[in-house]
Amino acid sequence: MRNKYSVFSLIKNAFSYHENWQRAWKDPAPKKEYDAVIVGGGGHGLATAYYLAKKHNMHNIAVVEKGWIGGGNTGRNTTIIRSNYLWDASAGLYDHALKIWEGLSQELNYNVMFSQRGVMNLAHNLQDVRDLKRRTHANRLNGIDAVYLSTEEVKKFCPIINTSPNIRYPVLGGTLQRRAGTARHDAVAWGYARGADSMGVDIIQNCEVKGIKRNGDSVEGIETTKGFIKTKKVGVVAAGHSSVIANMAGLRLPLESKPLQALVSEPVKPIIDTVVMSNAVHAYVSQSDKGELVIGAGTDDYVSYTQKGSHQIVEGTLNAILELYPIFSRMRMLRQWGGIVDICPDASPILSKTSIKGLYFNCGWGTGGFKATPGSGDLFAHTIANDEPHKLNSAFNLNRFVSGDLVDEHGAAAVAH
Amino acid sequence: MFLINCPYCGERDQQEFKAGGEAHIERPKQPTELSDDEWAEYLFMRKNIKGVQFERWNHAHGCRKWFNMVRDTSNDEIKAIYKMGEKPPSQ
């Protein structure tokens, strides 16, 4: 059992110079057999394991991760959390996650630094205005808080935005979801890992999956760099590498993996206390608690697994940022990086059973999976434990690409693709 | 970001080009006889290979012609470029 984090444990450990904190999770060797194995130790995978143990009483399970936990897209995203999606199915999915976020630090006894600072989406042309108003109404019908703001209200909420009508893409209005915000991405992975580990889940790092063993139409186990692991249930949560794992099982997915970039500036004093996103000009920005501006750029249009994007993508984003926020013109950028995102044709995720019994996929989150981490884990755990999707993720099945019942969220995705 | 040797214009910066996705996906010869599964396969399912992949590119800000490319998606190295209608080189 893990010791509880509290102000008392902080004081107690101060006396030993913080050198004797208990390990947050073990480093076990894989057992020969598990009831279920989760492939991918990012936020979604660790959350899946956590809820499998907590809500479905499955304790003989493992998470296998080829690198270190939270070292993939969980550690590379821009940490934005919101649920203002257009369609009912997406609203249900993302708001389910947002509701869990609201109590997550207490539930995990781990401060995920969830900050409901609001997310503003800007409109830069008349079609944006119509789309965002429609989305605001759709959100409110689904019980999601959303308001439409005029240009003046945008300026009042975030005074550093240049609302001059003379810029290339003037701000014509925007939407605001006040319950939305940001969280500390690493803490989410670590909090879920600690929680899962304390309930008996084996978190096995530096363990890459090399093959999926099938017996006819059922899963028998996985081949890894640490040997064969027998299991009847495999939940794949491998983000950009989902197709690689699917190919091992002889399964085809409707995904394309592309580089998505982000960058942060040098740290400065508080200047922007919310998150502002502009889909049309492809610029979004927030400020971390350390003071860095966190800026998200777009995806490249070609398939690549290199975790590097093209220079002109960053340049385009910074052009837009400078036009919208002239005050940032002398900021220096500190770091830039890329992650590989798996994009579905309808910009909605897949949380689904497959044609192979015991093989489940949680993928296709594209450019915006971080916000859904707790909800995704909860619903995917339900799907794996019951071999049936929860009603909140039943629309996000693989079969929608056959039936044509797509969930087109290109308009609500922050990054145009 | 990399350089692409357009078969019509020569070596140019990648940002002049538009990626057109997986190559050699054949349009169904008898569309009316396709099942929903076969349509899904044709429209949506992709190989999305980590490694050597065959794909289409368009010199959008140049000659605007389409051509094929063999590229390693794990390091963005271009293995071969050939015109539309030509046989893909064997790996």
Coordinates of C-alpha atoms in Angstrom, one line a residue:
Chain A
M1 CA 0.0 0.0 0.0
R2 CA 1.2 3.5 -0.8
N3 CA 1.6 6.1 1.9
K4 CA -0.8 8.9 1.5
Y5 CA 0.6 12.3 0.4
S6 CA -0.4 15.0 2.8
V7 CA 1.0 18.1 4.5
F8 CA 2.1 15.8 7.4
S9 CA 4.0 13.5 5.1
L10 CA 5.7 16.6 3.6
I11 CA 6.8 17.8 7.0
K12 CA 7.9 14.3 8.1
N13 CA 10.0 13.8 4.9
A14 CA 11.5 17.3 5.3
F15 CA 13.3 16.0 8.4
S16 CA 15.1 13.4 6.3
Y17 CA 15.9 16.0 3.5
H18 CA 13.3 14.4 1.2
E19 CA 15.6 11.5 0.6
N20 CA 13.3 8.7 1.9
W21 CA 10.1 9.2 0.0
Q22 CA 8.5 5.9 -0.9
R23 CA 8.8 4.9 -4.5
A24 CA 5.6 5.9 -6.3
W25 CA 5.5 2.7 -8.3
K26 CA 7.5 -0.6 -8.4
D27 CA 9.7 -1.8 -11.2
P28 CA 8.5 -5.4 -11.6
A29 CA 9.6 -8.1 -14.1
P30 CA 6.7 -9.3 -16.2
K31 CA 4.8 -12.4 -14.9
K32 CA 4.1 -15.3 -17.3
E33 CA 0.4 -14.6 -17.5
Y34 CA -2.0 -11.7 -16.8
D35 CA -5.8 -11.4 -17.1
A36 CA -5.3 -8.3 -19.3
V37 CA -2.3 -6.4 -20.7
I38 CA -2.4 -2.7 -21.7
V39 CA 0.0 -1.8 -24.4
G40 CA 1.2 1.7 -23.9
G41 CA 2.1 3.5 -20.7
G42 CA 0.9 6.9 -21.5
G43 CA -1.9 8.7 -19.6
H44 CA -4.7 6.8 -21.4
G45 CA -3.1 3.4 -20.9
L46 CA -2.3 4.0 -17.2
A47 CA -5.8 5.4 -16.6
T48 CA -7.3 2.3 -18.3
A49 CA -5.3 0.1 -15.9
Y50 CA -6.2 2.2 -13.0
Y51 CA -10.0 1.9 -13.7
L52 CA -9.7 -1.8 -14.6
A53 CA -8.4 -2.4 -11.1
K54 CA -10.5 0.1 -9.3
K55 CA -13.9 -0.3 -10.9
H56 CA -13.8 -3.8 -12.4
N57 CA -11.7 -5.6 -9.8
M58 CA -9.1 -6.8 -12.2
H59 CA -5.8 -6.7 -10.3
N60 CA -3.7 -9.3 -12.2
I61 CA -3.0 -6.9 -15.1
A62 CA 0.0 -5.2 -16.6
V63 CA 0.9 -2.1 -18.5
V64 CA 3.8 -2.6 -21.0
E65 CA 5.6 0.5 -22.2
K66 CA 8.4 0.6 -24.7
G67 CA 10.1 3.6 -23.2
W68 CA 9.3 5.2 -19.9
I69 CA 5.8 6.1 -18.7
G70 CA 4.4 9.4 -19.9
G71 CA 7.4 9.8 -22.3
G72 CA 5.3 9.8 -25.5
N73 CA 2.5 12.2 -26.3
T74 CA 1.5 12.5 -22.7
G75 CA 4.7 14.4 -22.1
R76 CA 4.5 16.3 -25.4
N77 CA 1.1 17.8 -25.6
T78 CA 0.0 21.4 -24.7
T79 CA -2.2 20.2 -21.8
I80 CA -5.5 21.8 -22.8
I81 CA -8.7 20.3 -21.4
R82 CA -12.1 21.2 -22.7
S83 CA -15.4 19.5 -23.7
N84 CA -17.0 22.0 -26.2
Y85 CA -17.4 19.5 -29.0
L86 CA -20.3 19.7 -31.5
W87 CA -22.0 16.3 -31.7
D88 CA -23.9 14.6 -28.9
A89 CA -21.6 11.6 -28.9
S90 CA -18.4 13.7 -28.5
A91 CA -20.1 16.0 -25.9
G92 CA -20.9 12.9 -23.8
L93 CA -17.4 11.5 -24.2
Y94 CA -15.4 14.7 -23.5
D95 CA -17.6 16.0 -20.8
H96 CA -17.5 12.7 -19.0
A97 CA -13.7 13.2 -18.9
L98 CA -14.0 16.8 -17.8
K99 CA -16.2 15.8 -14.9
I100 CA -13.6 13.2 -13.7
W101 CA -10.8 15.9 -14.1
E102 CA -12.7 18.1 -11.6
G103 CA -12.1 15.6 -8.8
L104 CA -9.0 13.8 -10.1
S105 CA -6.4 15.3 -7.7
Q106 CA -8.4 14.2 -4.7
E107 CA -9.3 10.8 -6.1
L108 CA -5.6 10.0 -7.0
N109 CA -4.2 11.8 -3.9
Y110 CA -1.8 13.3 -6.5
N111 CA -1.9 17.0 -7.5
V112 CA -2.5 17.0 -11.2
M113 CA -2.6 20.8 -11.1
F114 CA -6.0 21.0 -12.9
S115 CA -6.7 24.6 -13.5
Q116 CA -10.1 25.7 -14.8
R117 CA -8.8 28.9 -16.3
G118 CA -11.2 28.8 -19.3
V119 CA -10.6 28.1 -22.9
M120 CA -11.6 30.7 -25.5
N121 CA -12.0 29.8 -29.2
L122 CA -11.7 32.7 -31.6
A123 CA -13.7 33.4 -34.8
H124 CA -11.8 35.1 -37.6
N125 CA -14.4 35.0 -40.5
L126 CA -18.1 34.9 -40.9
Q127 CA -18.2 31.1 -41.3
D128 CA -16.2 30.8 -38.0
V129 CA -18.9 33.0 -36.3
R130 CA -21.7 30.9 -37.6
D131 CA -19.9 27.6 -36.7
L132 CA -19.0 28.8 -33.2
K133 CA -22.5 30.1 -32.5
R134 CA -23.9 26.8 -33.6
R135 CA -21.4 24.9 -31.4
T136 CA -22.3 27.1 -28.4
H137 CA -25.9 26.2 -28.8
A138 CA -25.2 22.5 -29.3
N139 CA -23.0 22.5 -26.2
R140 CA -25.7 24.2 -24.0
L141 CA -28.3 21.6 -25.2
N142 CA -25.9 18.9 -24.0
G143 CA -25.4 20.6 -20.6
I144 CA -21.9 21.9 -21.4
D145 CA -21.1 25.4 -20.3
A146 CA -20.5 27.6 -23.3
V147 CA -21.0 31.3 -24.0
Y148 CA -20.5 33.3 -27.2
L149 CA -18.4 36.4 -26.8
S150 CA -18.4 39.6 -28.9
T151 CA -15.1 41.1 -30.0
E152 CA -15.3 43.6 -27.1
E153 CA -16.0 40.7 -24.6
V154 CA -13.0 38.8 -26.0
K155 CA -10.8 41.8 -25.5
K156 CA -12.1 42.2 -21.9
F157 CA -11.5 38.6 -21.1
C158 CA -8.0 38.5 -22.6
P159 CA -6.7 42.1 -23.0
I160 CA -3.5 41.3 -24.8
I161 CA -5.3 40.1 -27.9
N162 CA -5.1 42.5 -30.8
T163 CA -8.7 43.0 -31.8
S164 CA -8.0 45.7 -34.3
P165 CA -10.3 45.3 -37.4
N166 CA -7.3 46.0 -39.6
I167 CA -5.3 42.8 -39.0
R168 CA -5.3 40.1 -41.7
Y169 CA -7.7 37.8 -39.8
P170 CA -9.6 40.1 -37.4
V171 CA -11.2 38.7 -34.2
L172 CA -14.9 38.7 -34.9
G173 CA -15.9 37.0 -31.7
G174 CA -15.3 33.8 -29.8
T175 CA -16.6 31.2 -27.5
L176 CA -15.7 30.6 -23.9
Q177 CA -15.9 27.4 -21.8
R178 CA -15.1 28.5 -18.2
R179 CA -14.9 24.9 -16.9
A180 CA -12.1 24.2 -19.4
G181 CA -8.5 24.7 -18.7
T182 CA -5.2 22.9 -18.3
A183 CA -3.5 20.3 -16.1
R184 CA 0.1 19.1 -15.4
H185 CA 0.6 16.4 -18.0
D186 CA 3.4 14.5 -16.3
A187 CA 1.5 14.5 -13.0
V188 CA -1.5 12.8 -14.7
A189 CA 0.7 9.9 -15.9
W190 CA 2.5 9.6 -12.5
G191 CA -0.7 9.9 -10.5
Y192 CA -2.5 7.2 -12.5
A193 CA 0.7 5.0 -12.4
R194 CA 0.9 5.3 -8.6
G195 CA -2.8 4.6 -8.2
A196 CA -2.7 1.6 -10.5
D197 CA 0.5 0.2 -8.9
S198 CA -1.0 0.5 -5.4
M199 CA -3.9 -1.8 -6.5
G200 CA -1.5 -4.4 -7.8
V201 CA -1.0 -3.4 -11.5
D202 CA 2.4 -4.2 -12.9
I203 CA 3.9 -1.3 -14.8
I204 CA 6.6 -2.7 -17.0
Q205 CA 8.8 -0.1 -18.7
N206 CA 11.4 -0.5 -21.4
C207 CA 9.3 -3.4 -22.7
E208 CA 8.4 -3.1 -26.4
V209 CA 5.7 -5.2 -28.0
K210 CA 7.1 -7.2 -31.0
G211 CA 4.2 -9.3 -31.9
I212 CA 0.6 -10.4 -31.0
K213 CA 0.0 -14.1 -30.8
R214 CA -3.4 -15.3 -32.1
N215 CA -5.1 -18.6 -32.0
G216 CA -7.6 -18.3 -34.8
D217 CA -9.7 -15.3 -34.0
S218 CA -8.6 -14.9 -30.4
V219 CA -5.7 -13.3 -28.7
E220 CA -3.3 -15.6 -26.8
G221 CA -0.6 -13.2 -25.7
I222 CA 2.1 -10.8 -26.7
E223 CA 5.7 -11.1 -27.7
T224 CA 7.8 -8.5 -26.1
T225 CA 11.5 -7.5 -25.7
K226 CA 11.1 -9.1 -22.2
G227 CA 9.7 -12.3 -23.4
F228 CA 6.3 -13.8 -24.1
I229 CA 3.4 -12.7 -21.9
K230 CA 0.3 -14.9 -22.0
T231 CA -3.0 -13.1 -21.8
K232 CA -6.6 -13.3 -23.2
K233 CA -7.2 -9.6 -23.3
V234 CA -4.9 -7.0 -24.9
G235 CA -5.9 -3.3 -24.8
V236 CA -3.8 -1.2 -27.2
V237 CA -3.3 2.4 -26.3
A238 CA -0.3 3.2 -28.5
A239 CA -1.3 6.6 -30.0
G240 CA 0.9 7.3 -33.1
H241 CA 2.1 3.7 -33.2
S242 CA -1.4 2.1 -33.1
S243 CA -1.1 1.0 -36.8
V244 CA 2.2 -0.6 -36.1
I245 CA 0.6 -2.8 -33.4
A246 CA -2.5 -3.4 -35.5
N247 CA -0.3 -4.6 -38.4
M248 CA 1.2 -7.2 -36.0
A249 CA -2.3 -8.6 -35.4
G250 CA -3.1 -8.5 -39.1
L251 CA -5.7 -5.7 -38.5
R252 CA -6.2 -2.6 -40.6
L253 CA -7.1 0.7 -39.0
P254 CA -8.3 4.0 -40.7
L255 CA -5.4 6.0 -39.2
E256 CA -2.6 8.1 -40.5
S257 CA 0.3 9.1 -38.2
K258 CA 1.7 12.5 -38.6
P259 CA 4.0 14.8 -36.7
L260 CA 2.4 17.5 -34.5
Q261 CA 4.6 20.2 -33.1
A262 CA 4.6 22.4 -30.0
L263 CA 7.0 24.9 -28.5
V264 CA 7.5 26.9 -25.3
S265 CA 9.0 30.3 -24.7
E266 CA 11.4 31.5 -22.0
P267 CA 9.5 32.0 -18.7
V268 CA 8.0 35.4 -18.1
K269 CA 5.7 36.9 -15.5
P270 CA 1.9 36.1 -15.7
I271 CA 0.6 37.7 -18.9
I272 CA -2.2 35.4 -20.1
D273 CA -4.5 33.7 -17.5
T274 CA -6.5 31.6 -19.9
V275 CA -6.2 29.4 -23.0
V276 CA -6.8 31.0 -26.4
M277 CA -7.3 28.9 -29.5
S278 CA -7.7 30.1 -33.1
N279 CA -8.4 27.3 -35.5
A280 CA -8.6 29.5 -38.6
V281 CA -5.1 30.9 -38.2
H282 CA -3.8 27.9 -36.4
A283 CA -2.5 29.4 -33.3
Y284 CA -3.1 28.6 -29.7
V285 CA -1.4 29.7 -26.6
S286 CA -1.5 29.4 -22.8
Q287 CA 1.0 30.1 -20.0
S288 CA 2.4 27.4 -17.8
D289 CA 2.8 27.8 -14.1
K290 CA 6.5 28.1 -14.7
G291 CA 5.7 31.2 -16.9
E292 CA 6.5 29.7 -20.3
L293 CA 4.1 30.4 -23.1
V294 CA 2.9 27.1 -24.4
I295 CA 2.2 27.2 -28.1
G296 CA 0.7 24.5 -30.3
A297 CA 1.5 24.3 -34.0
G298 CA -0.1 22.2 -36.6
T299 CA 0.4 18.8 -38.2
D300 CA 2.5 18.1 -41.3
D301 CA 0.4 16.6 -44.1
Y302 CA 2.6 13.5 -44.7
V303 CA 2.9 10.3 -42.7
S304 CA 6.0 10.3 -40.5
Y305 CA 7.1 8.6 -37.3
T306 CA 10.2 10.9 -36.8
Q307 CA 8.8 13.0 -34.0
K308 CA 10.1 16.0 -36.0
G309 CA 7.9 18.4 -37.9
S310 CA 8.6 20.9 -40.7
H311 CA 10.0 24.3 -40.0
Q312 CA 7.3 26.2 -42.0
I313 CA 4.6 24.8 -39.7
V314 CA 6.1 26.5 -36.7
E315 CA 6.8 29.6 -38.7
G316 CA 3.1 29.8 -39.8
T317 CA 1.9 29.4 -36.2
L318 CA 4.3 32.1 -34.9
N319 CA 3.2 34.5 -37.7
A320 CA -0.3 34.2 -36.5
I321 CA 0.6 34.5 -32.8
L322 CA 2.6 37.7 -33.5
E323 CA -0.3 39.2 -35.3
L324 CA -2.8 38.4 -32.6
Y325 CA -0.4 39.2 -29.7
P326 CA 2.0 41.9 -30.7
I327 CA 3.2 42.0 -27.1
F328 CA 5.0 38.7 -27.7
S329 CA 7.1 40.0 -30.5
R330 CA 10.4 40.0 -28.5
M331 CA 9.8 36.7 -26.7
R332 CA 12.4 34.1 -27.3
M333 CA 11.4 30.5 -27.8
L334 CA 13.1 28.0 -25.6
R335 CA 12.2 24.5 -26.9
Q336 CA 10.4 23.0 -29.8
W337 CA 9.4 19.3 -30.2
G338 CA 7.2 17.0 -32.2
G339 CA 5.0 14.0 -31.3
I340 CA 3.3 11.5 -33.6
V341 CA -0.4 11.7 -33.6
D342 CA -2.8 9.1 -35.1
I343 CA -5.5 10.9 -37.0
C344 CA -8.9 9.4 -37.9
P345 CA -10.7 10.4 -41.1
D346 CA -13.5 12.0 -38.9
A347 CA -11.2 13.6 -36.3
S348 CA -12.8 11.4 -33.6
P349 CA -11.2 8.6 -31.6
I350 CA -11.7 4.9 -31.7
L351 CA -12.5 3.1 -28.4
S352 CA -13.5 -0.3 -29.7
K353 CA -13.6 -4.0 -29.8
T354 CA -12.1 -5.5 -33.0
S355 CA -12.7 -8.5 -35.2
I356 CA -10.2 -10.4 -33.1
K357 CA -11.6 -11.6 -29.8
G358 CA -9.8 -10.1 -26.8
L359 CA -8.1 -7.4 -28.8
Y360 CA -9.2 -3.8 -28.1
F361 CA -8.0 -0.5 -29.5
N362 CA -8.1 2.9 -28.0
C363 CA -6.6 5.2 -30.7
G364 CA -7.3 7.9 -33.2
W365 CA -7.2 10.7 -30.7
G366 CA -5.3 12.7 -33.2
T367 CA -4.3 16.2 -32.1
G368 CA -6.4 16.3 -28.9
G369 CA -6.3 13.3 -26.7
F370 CA -4.9 14.7 -23.5
K371 CA -8.2 16.3 -22.5
A372 CA -9.9 13.0 -22.6
T373 CA -7.4 11.0 -20.5
P374 CA -9.5 10.1 -17.5
G375 CA -12.7 9.5 -19.4
S376 CA -10.9 7.5 -22.1
G377 CA -9.3 5.3 -19.4
D378 CA -12.7 4.8 -17.6
L379 CA -14.6 3.9 -20.8
F380 CA -11.9 1.7 -22.3
A381 CA -11.6 -0.2 -19.0
H382 CA -15.4 -0.8 -19.1
T383 CA -15.1 -2.0 -22.7
I384 CA -12.3 -4.4 -21.9
A385 CA -13.8 -5.7 -18.6
N386 CA -17.3 -6.3 -20.1
D387 CA -16.3 -7.1 -23.7
E388 CA -18.9 -4.5 -24.5
P389 CA -18.6 -0.7 -24.9
H390 CA -20.1 1.7 -22.4
K391 CA -23.0 3.7 -23.9
L392 CA -20.7 6.8 -23.9
N393 CA -18.2 5.2 -26.2
S394 CA -20.4 3.0 -28.3
A395 CA -20.5 5.6 -31.1
F396 CA -16.7 5.5 -31.3
N397 CA -16.5 1.9 -32.6
L398 CA -14.4 0.7 -35.5
N399 CA -17.5 -0.3 -37.4
R400 CA -18.5 3.3 -38.0
F401 CA -16.2 3.3 -41.0
V402 CA -18.2 0.5 -42.5
S403 CA -21.7 1.8 -41.5
G404 CA -20.8 5.4 -42.4
D405 CA -22.0 6.6 -39.0
L406 CA -19.0 8.9 -38.6
V407 CA -18.6 11.5 -35.8
D408 CA -17.2 14.5 -37.8
E409 CA -15.5 16.7 -35.4
H410 CA -13.1 18.5 -37.7
G411 CA -14.8 21.8 -36.7
A412 CA -14.2 21.2 -33.0
A413 CA -10.7 19.9 -33.3
A414 CA -8.2 22.7 -32.4
V415 CA -5.8 21.7 -35.2
A416 CA -7.1 21.7 -38.7
H417 CA -6.4 18.4 -40.5
Chain B
M1 CA 11.5 19.1 -43.7
F2 CA 13.5 17.6 -46.5
L3 CA 14.3 18.1 -50.2
I4 CA 12.2 16.4 -52.9
N5 CA 13.5 15.7 -56.4
C6 CA 10.5 16.4 -58.5
P7 CA 10.7 14.3 -61.7
Y8 CA 9.7 17.3 -63.7
C9 CA 11.4 20.3 -61.9
G10 CA 14.4 18.8 -60.0
E11 CA 15.2 19.2 -56.4
R12 CA 13.0 21.6 -54.4
D13 CA 12.0 22.3 -50.8
Q14 CA 9.4 20.0 -49.3
Q15 CA 7.1 22.9 -48.5
E16 CA 6.4 23.3 -52.2
F17 CA 4.8 19.9 -52.2
K18 CA 1.5 18.5 -50.9
A19 CA 1.4 14.9 -49.6
G20 CA -1.3 12.9 -51.3
G21 CA -1.3 9.8 -49.0
E22 CA -0.8 6.1 -49.7
A23 CA -0.2 5.2 -53.4
H24 CA -1.5 2.4 -55.5
I25 CA -4.9 2.2 -53.9
E26 CA -6.9 1.0 -56.9
R27 CA -10.3 2.6 -57.5
P28 CA -13.0 -0.1 -57.5
K29 CA -13.7 -1.4 -61.0
Q30 CA -17.4 -2.3 -60.1
P31 CA -18.4 0.3 -57.5
T32 CA -22.0 -0.8 -57.5
E33 CA -21.1 -4.3 -56.5
L34 CA -18.9 -3.4 -53.5
S35 CA -20.0 -4.4 -50.0
D36 CA -19.9 -1.9 -47.1
D37 CA -16.8 -3.6 -45.8
E38 CA -15.0 -3.3 -49.2
W39 CA -16.0 0.4 -49.4
A40 CA -14.6 1.0 -45.9
E41 CA -11.4 -0.7 -46.9
Y42 CA -11.0 1.4 -50.0
L43 CA -12.1 4.8 -48.5
F44 CA -10.7 4.7 -45.0
M45 CA -8.3 1.9 -44.1
R46 CA -4.6 2.7 -44.5
K47 CA -1.3 0.8 -44.1
N48 CA 0.2 3.8 -42.3
I49 CA 3.6 1.9 -42.3
K50 CA 6.5 2.8 -40.0
G51 CA 9.2 2.1 -42.5
V52 CA 9.2 2.0 -46.3
Q53 CA 5.9 3.3 -47.7
F54 CA 4.7 4.0 -51.2
E55 CA 2.9 7.4 -51.5
R56 CA 1.6 10.1 -53.9
W57 CA 2.9 13.6 -53.8
N58 CA 1.9 16.7 -55.7
H59 CA 4.2 19.6 -56.6
A60 CA 1.5 22.0 -55.6
H61 CA 3.6 25.2 -55.7
G62 CA 5.6 24.2 -58.8
C63 CA 4.6 22.2 -61.9
R64 CA 1.4 21.0 -60.1
K65 CA 2.1 17.5 -61.4
W66 CA 1.5 14.3 -59.3
F67 CA 4.1 11.6 -58.9
N68 CA 4.9 8.7 -56.6
M69 CA 7.5 8.4 -53.9
V70 CA 9.0 5.6 -51.9
R71 CA 9.9 7.0 -48.5
D72 CA 11.0 5.6 -45.2
T73 CA 8.6 7.1 -42.7
S74 CA 10.8 6.2 -39.7
N75 CA 13.5 8.7 -40.8
D76 CA 11.9 10.6 -43.8
E77 CA 14.6 9.3 -46.2
I78 CA 13.4 9.2 -49.8
K79 CA 14.3 5.9 -51.5
A80 CA 12.9 6.5 -55.0
I81 CA 10.7 8.8 -57.0
Y82 CA 8.8 7.7 -60.1
K83 CA 6.1 9.1 -62.4
M84 CA 2.5 8.3 -62.3
G85 CA 1.7 5.2 -64.3
E86 CA 5.2 3.8 -63.9
K87 CA 5.7 0.5 -62.1
P88 CA 6.9 0.9 -58.5
P89 CA 10.5 -0.1 -58.1
S90 CA 11.0 -3.3 -56.2
Q91 CA 12.3 -2.8 -52.7

